Amino acid sequence: MSTGVTSRRNGRVALILGAPALGGLLLFLALPFVMAFALTFTDQRLVSGDHTRFIGWRNYERLLGISYIAQKPVEDPVDSESSSPTFVRVRDVTRADPDYRGYRPFTQVRSGAYRITILARDPDFLHSLINTFEFAFLVVPLQCAVALGSALLVNAGLRAQTFFRAVYFSPVVMSMVVVSIVWTFLFHRDLGSINRLLAFLTFGAAGHIDWIGDRATAMPAIAVMSAWQGAGFQMLIFLAGLQGISQELYDAARIDGATAWQRFRHVTLPGLRQTIAFVLVVTTIAALGLFTQVDVMTQGGPQNATSTVMFHAIQRGVREENIAYGSTVAVVYFALITSLILLQQALQRRWSK
Amino acid sequence: MSVPASSNRPSAALRFALYALMLLLAAMFVFPFLFMITASLRTNDAIFAHAGSIQAFLPTGPLTTANYSYVFGGGNVLHFFLNSVLITALTVGMGLVVNSLAAFSLARLEWRGRETVAALLVILLVIPFEAISVPLMLLVAHLPGIGLVAGKLVLTRSWLNTLYVQILPFVANAFSIYLFFQFFRGIPKDFDEAAYIDGATPLQVYVHVIVPSSKPVFATVSILQGLAMWNQYLWPVITVPGESARPLMVGMQQFFGHTTEWGNVMAYATIITIPVLIAFVVFQRWFVRSVIGSGVKG
């Protein structure tokens, strides 16, 4: 219980003590956050002689603008049976119609006789968005499985488990730049150990994959590497969760004759439910921010296959100096993460009922 | 329903399988490290010659320190190294003082509006740095600062290409304040009440009561903030295009982009990694606690 005198004196001192940190957070976190939203409605560039103008929703329209063209094949009476149907070139259609100004083709699908071309004002962003989800979809289950597996291993009551725990955790302290560069060599088409190992295991059948130079394998390769680097962190959190499960539950299950798998299924997993939910969300949020690996290893390539939302934001915002547009990408990225957190909280509320 | 006598320990066969699994996993985690260090001690030709075998990971055969001499001699590695050390040490050092004082103020002093401030702090926790990096860059590009031009201190109109642009925005850290706040709240109230009755000022209570009983949280915050600063990449890559204030990570990325000499690259990578690895081996226990502490509470 504090007296009135100390309380009043504390009031003055409290402000002085808290001011440096709170001031720093206001200037370098809260202010840029507010700026991010405000800038999306302007044409702000990094260096510009012109005054910044208010341009309404134009950045969002450019970022999210999607349209489509549905085309019937051109009638070709000569040999319509044998050859594939021909269409008027998309470029000719978009040039002729002012409604399609600024749109570029994103992807094409066939529906019956029709060919539908999806157009976007910024197809690179859509690719980046899809790539980011692809990465999260690959890395989250992989990393969490490795983390849970290694946590179970170092919690099994074997000898030297502190040593192994340290070994599994060690990549976490390694910088992502270093990891990316070392793995660039391991992924090398001709020299890399990964292809050499594959060739050895398959007697030469596999092992000629250009891991980060091929559109199909570039993102999976980055996901494997990222899981390798980050799993140790999640392992420690799982370990804390495992140690929170009462030993009596395991003893009771044993007395009832439960097998190791049954004990895992009916004691360990339910006991880890909160931890698993937490780890999944943290890993997903980290995955959606993918930048360093891409910037060091692939620069978004090959053919946009590894460009991500964050890479796109930095590319447009900083390297092309279009601060307003980069901020718009960042705001969309923030909205993505916020909805994820809200979804997780809603699910958790339902589970705990 | 008989219970085997050794029910608490896995059977011998299972134990053998678990050890094998544990070793296999350990190999997967260790091999890239071993490759990096081994390659850093070989010539380019030797790296290619050994790339296909287990020798890629074992430092056998003729070894050389030429890669290290080249990296230290040719580039500005030492300069970048010093930049990184300064950035990390100053951010962590100032961060410990500033963030713990703010947390002390929020957790142990009574003032109007502190609940509101604490609630706002939790909101700040969920803002990812990536989302604010572009507008923050615009902000620092137009802040007045001090620069060194031809050996003289001059006023500049931008923070770009400086050391402090890599330090000042990261000193105040919402997550560090939160960790301190949680810990300080758990210290019994009688400690500082007794000191106040003896006539101590809040600052004296902070120095003589709170700090001495909070060593674990100071260690946790140092490790988490230090690791984040040492390994930082996104921010310096966009705010420090020039060489003078460049940190090691950006230096390495630039170096990697301009060479095909893998031995040199791996020497650079090893130089970056060794200090953290040593810190990790020495403070292993603390690393583990800091992650669990931050993970479970966060």
Short mmCIF file of N, CA, C and O in Angstrom, two decimals, chain B residues 47-144:
data_model
loop_
_atom_site.label_atom_id
_atom_site.label_comp_id
_atom_site.label_asym_id
_atom_site.label_seq_id
_atom_site.Cartn_x
_atom_site.Cartn_y
_atom_site.Cartn_z
N ILE B 47 36.96 -27.63 -52.95
CA ILE B 47 35.54 -27.70 -52.59
C ILE B 47 34.78 -28.48 -53.65
O ILE B 47 34.01 -29.38 -53.35
N PHE B 48 35.05 -28.14 -54.93
CA PHE B 48 34.34 -28.84 -56.01
C PHE B 48 34.72 -30.31 -56.05
O PHE B 48 33.87 -31.17 -56.25
N ALA B 49 35.98 -30.59 -55.82
CA ALA B 49 36.45 -31.98 -55.88
C ALA B 49 35.79 -32.84 -54.80
O ALA B 49 35.49 -34.01 -55.03
N HIS B 50 35.56 -32.24 -53.63
CA HIS B 50 35.01 -33.02 -52.53
C HIS B 50 33.50 -32.90 -52.40
O HIS B 50 32.90 -33.49 -51.51
N ALA B 51 32.89 -32.11 -53.28
CA ALA B 51 31.46 -31.79 -53.09
C ALA B 51 30.58 -33.03 -53.06
O ALA B 51 29.55 -33.04 -52.40
N GLY B 52 30.98 -34.07 -53.77
CA GLY B 52 30.10 -35.23 -53.91
C GLY B 52 30.19 -36.25 -52.81
O GLY B 52 29.41 -37.20 -52.78
N SER B 53 31.11 -36.10 -51.88
CA SER B 53 31.28 -37.16 -50.89
C SER B 53 31.09 -36.61 -49.49
O SER B 53 30.88 -35.41 -49.29
N ILE B 54 31.20 -37.49 -48.54
CA ILE B 54 31.07 -37.11 -47.14
C ILE B 54 32.20 -36.15 -46.75
O ILE B 54 32.08 -35.40 -45.80
N GLN B 55 33.28 -36.17 -47.55
CA GLN B 55 34.41 -35.28 -47.27
C GLN B 55 34.04 -33.81 -47.38
O GLN B 55 34.79 -32.96 -46.90
N ALA B 56 32.93 -33.52 -48.03
CA ALA B 56 32.48 -32.13 -48.11
C ALA B 56 32.26 -31.55 -46.72
O ALA B 56 32.31 -30.35 -46.51
N PHE B 57 32.00 -32.47 -45.77
CA PHE B 57 31.66 -32.02 -44.41
C PHE B 57 32.80 -32.22 -43.41
O PHE B 57 32.68 -31.85 -42.26
N LEU B 58 33.88 -32.89 -43.87
CA LEU B 58 34.97 -33.19 -42.95
C LEU B 58 36.23 -32.47 -43.39
O LEU B 58 36.67 -32.64 -44.52
N PRO B 59 36.82 -31.69 -42.52
CA PRO B 59 38.01 -30.93 -42.91
C PRO B 59 39.23 -31.84 -43.03
O PRO B 59 40.10 -31.85 -42.17
N THR B 60 39.29 -32.61 -44.12
CA THR B 60 40.45 -33.47 -44.37
C THR B 60 41.26 -32.89 -45.52
O THR B 60 40.81 -31.98 -46.21
N GLY B 61 42.42 -33.48 -45.76
CA GLY B 61 43.24 -33.07 -46.89
C GLY B 61 43.91 -31.74 -46.65
O GLY B 61 43.87 -31.20 -45.53
N PRO B 62 44.51 -31.18 -47.69
CA PRO B 62 45.20 -29.90 -47.52
C PRO B 62 44.21 -28.78 -47.19
O PRO B 62 43.25 -28.55 -47.92
N LEU B 63 44.48 -28.13 -46.06
CA LEU B 63 43.60 -27.02 -45.65
C LEU B 63 44.38 -25.72 -45.76
O LEU B 63 45.60 -25.71 -45.70
N THR B 64 43.62 -24.65 -45.92
CA THR B 64 44.27 -23.36 -46.10
C THR B 64 43.50 -22.27 -45.36
O THR B 64 42.27 -22.37 -45.21
N THR B 65 44.21 -21.26 -44.92
CA THR B 65 43.53 -20.11 -44.32
C THR B 65 43.50 -18.94 -45.30
O THR B 65 43.19 -17.82 -44.93
N ALA B 66 43.80 -19.25 -46.56
CA ALA B 66 43.88 -18.20 -47.59
C ALA B 66 42.55 -17.46 -47.73
O ALA B 66 42.53 -16.24 -47.93
N ASN B 67 41.44 -18.19 -47.60
CA ASN B 67 40.13 -17.55 -47.73
C ASN B 67 39.95 -16.46 -46.67
O ASN B 67 39.42 -15.39 -46.95
N TYR B 68 40.38 -16.77 -45.44
CA TYR B 68 40.24 -15.80 -44.36
C TYR B 68 41.14 -14.59 -44.61
O TYR B 68 40.73 -13.46 -44.40
N SER B 69 42.37 -14.87 -45.04
CA SER B 69 43.28 -13.76 -45.34
C SER B 69 42.67 -12.87 -46.42
O SER B 69 42.70 -11.65 -46.33
N TYR B 70 42.09 -13.53 -47.44
CA TYR B 70 41.51 -12.75 -48.53
C TYR B 70 40.36 -11.89 -48.04
O TYR B 70 40.29 -10.69 -48.32
N VAL B 71 39.45 -12.51 -47.28
CA VAL B 71 38.27 -11.78 -46.82
C VAL B 71 38.66 -10.63 -45.91
O VAL B 71 38.17 -9.51 -46.05
N PHE B 72 39.59 -10.91 -44.99
CA PHE B 72 40.01 -9.84 -44.07
C PHE B 72 40.85 -8.79 -44.79
O PHE B 72 40.78 -7.61 -44.49
N GLY B 73 41.66 -9.23 -45.75
CA GLY B 73 42.55 -8.31 -46.42
C GLY B 73 41.87 -7.49 -47.50
O GLY B 73 42.00 -6.27 -47.54
N GLY B 74 41.11 -8.17 -48.35
CA GLY B 74 40.56 -7.49 -49.52
C GLY B 74 39.38 -6.60 -49.22
O GLY B 74 39.37 -5.43 -49.55
N GLY B 75 38.40 -7.15 -48.57
CA GLY B 75 37.16 -6.40 -48.37
C GLY B 75 37.23 -5.49 -47.16
O GLY B 75 38.30 -5.18 -46.65
N ASN B 76 36.09 -5.04 -46.72
CA ASN B 76 36.02 -4.19 -45.54
C ASN B 76 35.40 -4.95 -44.38
O ASN B 76 34.69 -4.39 -43.56
N VAL B 77 35.68 -6.26 -44.34
CA VAL B 77 35.00 -7.10 -43.35
C VAL B 77 35.19 -6.60 -41.93
O VAL B 77 34.25 -6.53 -41.15
N LEU B 78 36.43 -6.21 -41.61
CA LEU B 78 36.71 -5.78 -40.25
C LEU B 78 35.87 -4.54 -39.90
O LEU B 78 35.32 -4.43 -38.80
N HIS B 79 35.79 -3.65 -40.87
CA HIS B 79 34.99 -2.43 -40.72
C HIS B 79 33.51 -2.79 -40.51
O HIS B 79 32.85 -2.27 -39.60
N PHE B 80 33.00 -3.68 -41.37
CA PHE B 80 31.59 -4.09 -41.24
C PHE B 80 31.35 -4.82 -39.91
O PHE B 80 30.32 -4.66 -39.27
N PHE B 81 32.36 -5.62 -39.52
CA PHE B 81 32.27 -6.36 -38.26
C PHE B 81 32.12 -5.39 -37.10
O PHE B 81 31.24 -5.54 -36.24
N LEU B 82 32.95 -4.36 -37.11
CA LEU B 82 32.91 -3.34 -36.06
C LEU B 82 31.55 -2.63 -36.06
O LEU B 82 30.97 -2.39 -35.00
N ASN B 83 31.05 -2.31 -37.26
CA ASN B 83 29.73 -1.69 -37.37
C ASN B 83 28.67 -2.57 -36.71
O ASN B 83 27.86 -2.10 -35.91
N SER B 84 28.69 -3.87 -37.03
CA SER B 84 27.69 -4.79 -36.48
C SER B 84 27.81 -4.89 -34.96
O SER B 84 26.80 -4.91 -34.25
N VAL B 85 29.06 -4.95 -34.47
CA VAL B 85 29.26 -5.03 -33.02
C VAL B 85 28.72 -3.78 -32.34
O VAL B 85 27.99 -3.86 -31.34
N LEU B 86 29.05 -2.61 -32.91
CA LEU B 86 28.58 -1.34 -32.34
C LEU B 86 27.05 -1.28 -32.33
O LEU B 86 26.43 -0.93 -31.33
N ILE B 87 26.46 -1.62 -33.48
CA ILE B 87 25.00 -1.56 -33.60
C ILE B 87 24.34 -2.46 -32.57
O ILE B 87 23.44 -2.05 -31.84
N THR B 88 24.84 -3.71 -32.49
CA THR B 88 24.23 -4.66 -31.57
C THR B 88 24.43 -4.23 -30.12
O THR B 88 23.47 -4.19 -29.34
N ALA B 89 25.68 -3.88 -29.77
CA ALA B 89 25.97 -3.56 -28.38
C ALA B 89 25.22 -2.31 -27.91
O ALA B 89 24.62 -2.31 -26.83
N LEU B 90 25.21 -1.27 -28.74
CA LEU B 90 24.55 -0.03 -28.33
C LEU B 90 23.03 -0.22 -28.25
O LEU B 90 22.39 0.28 -27.32
N THR B 91 22.45 -0.94 -29.21
CA THR B 91 21.00 -1.13 -29.17
C THR B 91 20.60 -1.94 -27.93
O THR B 91 19.67 -1.57 -27.22
N VAL B 92 21.34 -3.02 -27.68
CA VAL B 92 21.01 -3.85 -26.53
C VAL B 92 21.24 -3.07 -25.23
O VAL B 92 20.38 -3.05 -24.34
N GLY B 93 22.39 -2.39 -25.13
CA GLY B 93 22.72 -1.65 -23.91
C GLY B 93 21.70 -0.58 -23.60
O GLY B 93 21.14 -0.54 -22.49
N MET B 94 21.42 0.26 -24.57
CA MET B 94 20.43 1.32 -24.34
C MET B 94 19.04 0.72 -24.15
O MET B 94 18.25 1.22 -23.34
N GLY B 95 18.76 -0.34 -24.88
CA GLY B 95 17.46 -0.98 -24.79
C GLY B 95 17.18 -1.51 -23.39
O GLY B 95 16.09 -1.36 -22.86
N LEU B 96 18.21 -2.13 -22.76
CA LEU B 96 18.03 -2.67 -21.41
C LEU B 96 17.61 -1.56 -20.46
O LEU B 96 16.67 -1.72 -19.67
N VAL B 97 18.30 -0.41 -20.52
CA VAL B 97 18.00 0.69 -19.60
C VAL B 97 16.61 1.26 -19.88
O VAL B 97 15.74 1.31 -19.01
N VAL B 98 16.42 1.65 -21.13
CA VAL B 98 15.21 2.38 -21.51
C VAL B 98 13.95 1.52 -21.33
O VAL B 98 12.95 1.96 -20.74
N ASN B 99 14.00 0.28 -21.80
CA ASN B 99 12.81 -0.57 -21.73
C ASN B 99 12.50 -1.01 -20.31
O ASN B 99 11.34 -1.09 -19.92
N SER B 100 13.55 -1.30 -19.52
CA SER B 100 13.29 -1.74 -18.16
C SER B 100 12.76 -0.58 -17.32
O SER B 100 11.90 -0.76 -16.45
N LEU B 101 13.25 0.64 -17.59
CA LEU B 101 12.73 1.81 -16.86
C LEU B 101 11.25 2.03 -17.17
O LEU B 101 10.45 2.29 -16.28
N ALA B 102 10.91 1.90 -18.46
CA ALA B 102 9.50 2.08 -18.84
C ALA B 102 8.64 1.00 -18.18
O ALA B 102 7.55 1.28 -17.67
N ALA B 103 9.14 -0.23 -18.17
CA ALA B 103 8.37 -1.32 -17.56
C ALA B 103 8.25 -1.12 -16.06
O ALA B 103 7.20 -1.37 -15.47
N PHE B 104 9.32 -0.62 -15.44
CA PHE B 104 9.29 -0.32 -14.01
C PHE B 104 8.21 0.72 -13.72
O PHE B 104 7.40 0.58 -12.80
N SER B 105 8.20 1.75 -14.56
CA SER B 105 7.21 2.80 -14.41
C SER B 105 5.79 2.24 -14.54
O SER B 105 4.89 2.59 -13.78
N LEU B 106 5.60 1.33 -15.49
CA LEU B 106 4.26 0.78 -15.73
C LEU B 106 3.86 -0.25 -14.68
O LEU B 106 2.69 -0.34 -14.30
N ALA B 107 4.84 -1.02 -14.18
CA ALA B 107 4.49 -2.13 -13.30
C ALA B 107 4.55 -1.76 -11.82
O ALA B 107 3.83 -2.35 -11.01
N ARG B 108 5.41 -0.80 -11.45
CA ARG B 108 5.65 -0.59 -10.03
C ARG B 108 5.29 0.81 -9.54
O ARG B 108 5.35 1.05 -8.34
N LEU B 109 5.02 1.75 -10.42
CA LEU B 109 4.65 3.09 -9.96
C LEU B 109 3.18 3.33 -10.26
O LEU B 109 2.62 2.74 -11.18
N GLU B 110 2.58 4.19 -9.46
CA GLU B 110 1.16 4.46 -9.69
C GLU B 110 0.98 5.82 -10.32
O GLU B 110 1.41 6.82 -9.77
N TRP B 111 0.41 5.85 -11.46
CA TRP B 111 0.11 7.13 -12.11
C TRP B 111 -1.13 7.00 -12.96
O TRP B 111 -1.50 5.91 -13.38
N ARG B 112 -1.75 8.14 -13.20
CA ARG B 112 -2.98 8.16 -13.94
C ARG B 112 -2.72 7.76 -15.39
O ARG B 112 -1.77 8.21 -16.00
N GLY B 113 -3.52 6.86 -15.92
CA GLY B 113 -3.42 6.51 -17.33
C GLY B 113 -2.46 5.37 -17.62
O GLY B 113 -2.24 5.01 -18.77
N ARG B 114 -1.89 4.78 -16.57
CA ARG B 114 -0.90 3.73 -16.87
C ARG B 114 -1.57 2.47 -17.41
O ARG B 114 -0.97 1.76 -18.21
N GLU B 115 -2.82 2.20 -17.00
CA GLU B 115 -3.52 1.04 -17.57
C GLU B 115 -3.74 1.23 -19.07
O GLU B 115 -3.58 0.30 -19.85
N THR B 116 -4.08 2.48 -19.43
CA THR B 116 -4.29 2.78 -20.86
C THR B 116 -2.99 2.57 -21.63
O THR B 116 -2.99 1.95 -22.70
N VAL B 117 -1.90 3.10 -21.08
CA VAL B 117 -0.61 2.96 -21.76
C VAL B 117 -0.24 1.49 -21.90
O VAL B 117 0.21 1.03 -22.96
N ALA B 118 -0.44 0.71 -20.83
CA ALA B 118 -0.12 -0.72 -20.88
C ALA B 118 -0.95 -1.44 -21.94
O ALA B 118 -0.45 -2.31 -22.65
N ALA B 119 -2.23 -1.05 -22.07
CA ALA B 119 -3.09 -1.69 -23.07
C ALA B 119 -2.64 -1.32 -24.48
O ALA B 119 -2.61 -2.18 -25.37
N LEU B 120 -2.27 -0.05 -24.66
CA LEU B 120 -1.79 0.38 -25.99
C LEU B 120 -0.51 -0.36 -26.38
O LEU B 120 -0.30 -0.71 -27.54
N LEU B 121 0.32 -0.62 -25.36
CA LEU B 121 1.57 -1.33 -25.59
C LEU B 121 1.30 -2.71 -26.18
O LEU B 121 2.00 -3.17 -27.09
N VAL B 122 0.28 -3.39 -25.66
CA VAL B 122 -0.05 -4.73 -26.15
C VAL B 122 -0.50 -4.66 -27.61
O VAL B 122 -0.20 -5.56 -28.40
N ILE B 123 -1.18 -3.56 -27.98
CA ILE B 123 -1.60 -3.41 -29.38
C ILE B 123 -0.37 -3.25 -30.27
O ILE B 123 -0.26 -3.84 -31.34
N LEU B 124 0.63 -2.47 -29.78
CA LEU B 124 1.85 -2.25 -30.56
C LEU B 124 2.58 -3.57 -30.81
O LEU B 124 3.28 -3.72 -31.80
N LEU B 125 2.41 -4.52 -29.88
CA LEU B 125 3.10 -5.82 -30.00
C LEU B 125 2.76 -6.55 -31.29
O LEU B 125 3.59 -7.29 -31.81
N VAL B 126 1.55 -6.36 -31.80
CA VAL B 126 1.15 -7.15 -32.96
C VAL B 126 1.50 -6.48 -34.29
O VAL B 126 1.24 -7.05 -35.34
N ILE B 127 2.10 -5.29 -34.25
CA ILE B 127 2.49 -4.66 -35.52
C ILE B 127 3.81 -5.28 -35.98
O ILE B 127 4.83 -5.12 -35.34
N PRO B 128 3.81 -6.00 -37.10
CA PRO B 128 5.06 -6.58 -37.58
C PRO B 128 5.95 -5.50 -38.18
O PRO B 128 5.45 -4.59 -38.84
N PHE B 129 7.25 -5.61 -37.94
CA PHE B 129 8.18 -4.60 -38.45
C PHE B 129 8.09 -4.49 -39.97
O PHE B 129 8.20 -3.40 -40.53
N GLU B 130 7.89 -5.64 -40.63
CA GLU B 130 7.81 -5.62 -42.09
C GLU B 130 6.75 -4.66 -42.58
O GLU B 130 6.92 -4.01 -43.62
N ALA B 131 5.64 -4.56 -41.84
CA ALA B 131 4.52 -3.75 -42.30
C ALA B 131 4.81 -2.25 -42.21
O ALA B 131 4.16 -1.45 -42.87
N ILE B 132 5.76 -1.86 -41.36
CA ILE B 132 6.03 -0.43 -41.21
C ILE B 132 7.36 -0.02 -41.83
O ILE B 132 7.72 1.16 -41.80
N SER B 133 8.09 -0.99 -42.41
CA SER B 133 9.45 -0.66 -42.85
C SER B 133 9.45 0.39 -43.97
O SER B 133 10.33 1.25 -43.99
N VAL B 134 8.48 0.33 -44.89
CA VAL B 134 8.48 1.29 -46.00
C VAL B 134 8.19 2.72 -45.52
O VAL B 134 8.97 3.63 -45.79
N PRO B 135 7.10 2.97 -44.76
CA PRO B 135 6.90 4.34 -44.26
C PRO B 135 7.99 4.79 -43.28
O PRO B 135 8.35 5.97 -43.27
N LEU B 136 8.53 3.85 -42.49
CA LEU B 136 9.61 4.23 -41.56
C LEU B 136 10.83 4.70 -42.34
O LEU B 136 11.54 5.62 -41.94
N MET B 137 11.04 4.06 -43.49
CA MET B 137 12.17 4.47 -44.30
C MET B 137 11.97 5.90 -44.82
O MET B 137 12.90 6.70 -44.83
N LEU B 138 10.74 6.20 -45.24
CA LEU B 138 10.43 7.57 -45.68
C LEU B 138 10.71 8.55 -44.55
O LEU B 138 11.29 9.63 -44.76
N LEU B 139 10.30 8.17 -43.34
CA LEU B 139 10.48 9.03 -42.17
C LEU B 139 11.96 9.31 -41.91
O LEU B 139 12.38 10.47 -41.82
N VAL B 140 12.77 8.26 -41.83
CA VAL B 140 14.18 8.46 -41.49
C VAL B 140 14.95 9.12 -42.63
O VAL B 140 15.97 9.76 -42.41
N ALA B 141 14.43 8.97 -43.85
CA ALA B 141 15.10 9.61 -44.98
C ALA B 141 14.96 11.13 -44.90
O ALA B 141 15.69 11.85 -45.58
N HIS B 142 14.03 11.61 -44.09
CA HIS B 142 13.80 13.05 -43.99
C HIS B 142 14.00 13.61 -42.59
O HIS B 142 13.56 14.70 -42.29
N LEU B 143 14.65 12.83 -41.72
CA LEU B 143 14.96 13.35 -40.38
C LEU B 143 16.33 14.02 -40.41
O LEU B 143 17.26 13.52 -41.04
N PRO B 144 16.47 15.16 -39.73
CA PRO B 144 17.78 15.79 -39.68
C PRO B 144 18.71 14.98 -38.78
O PRO B 144 18.29 14.44 -37.76
#
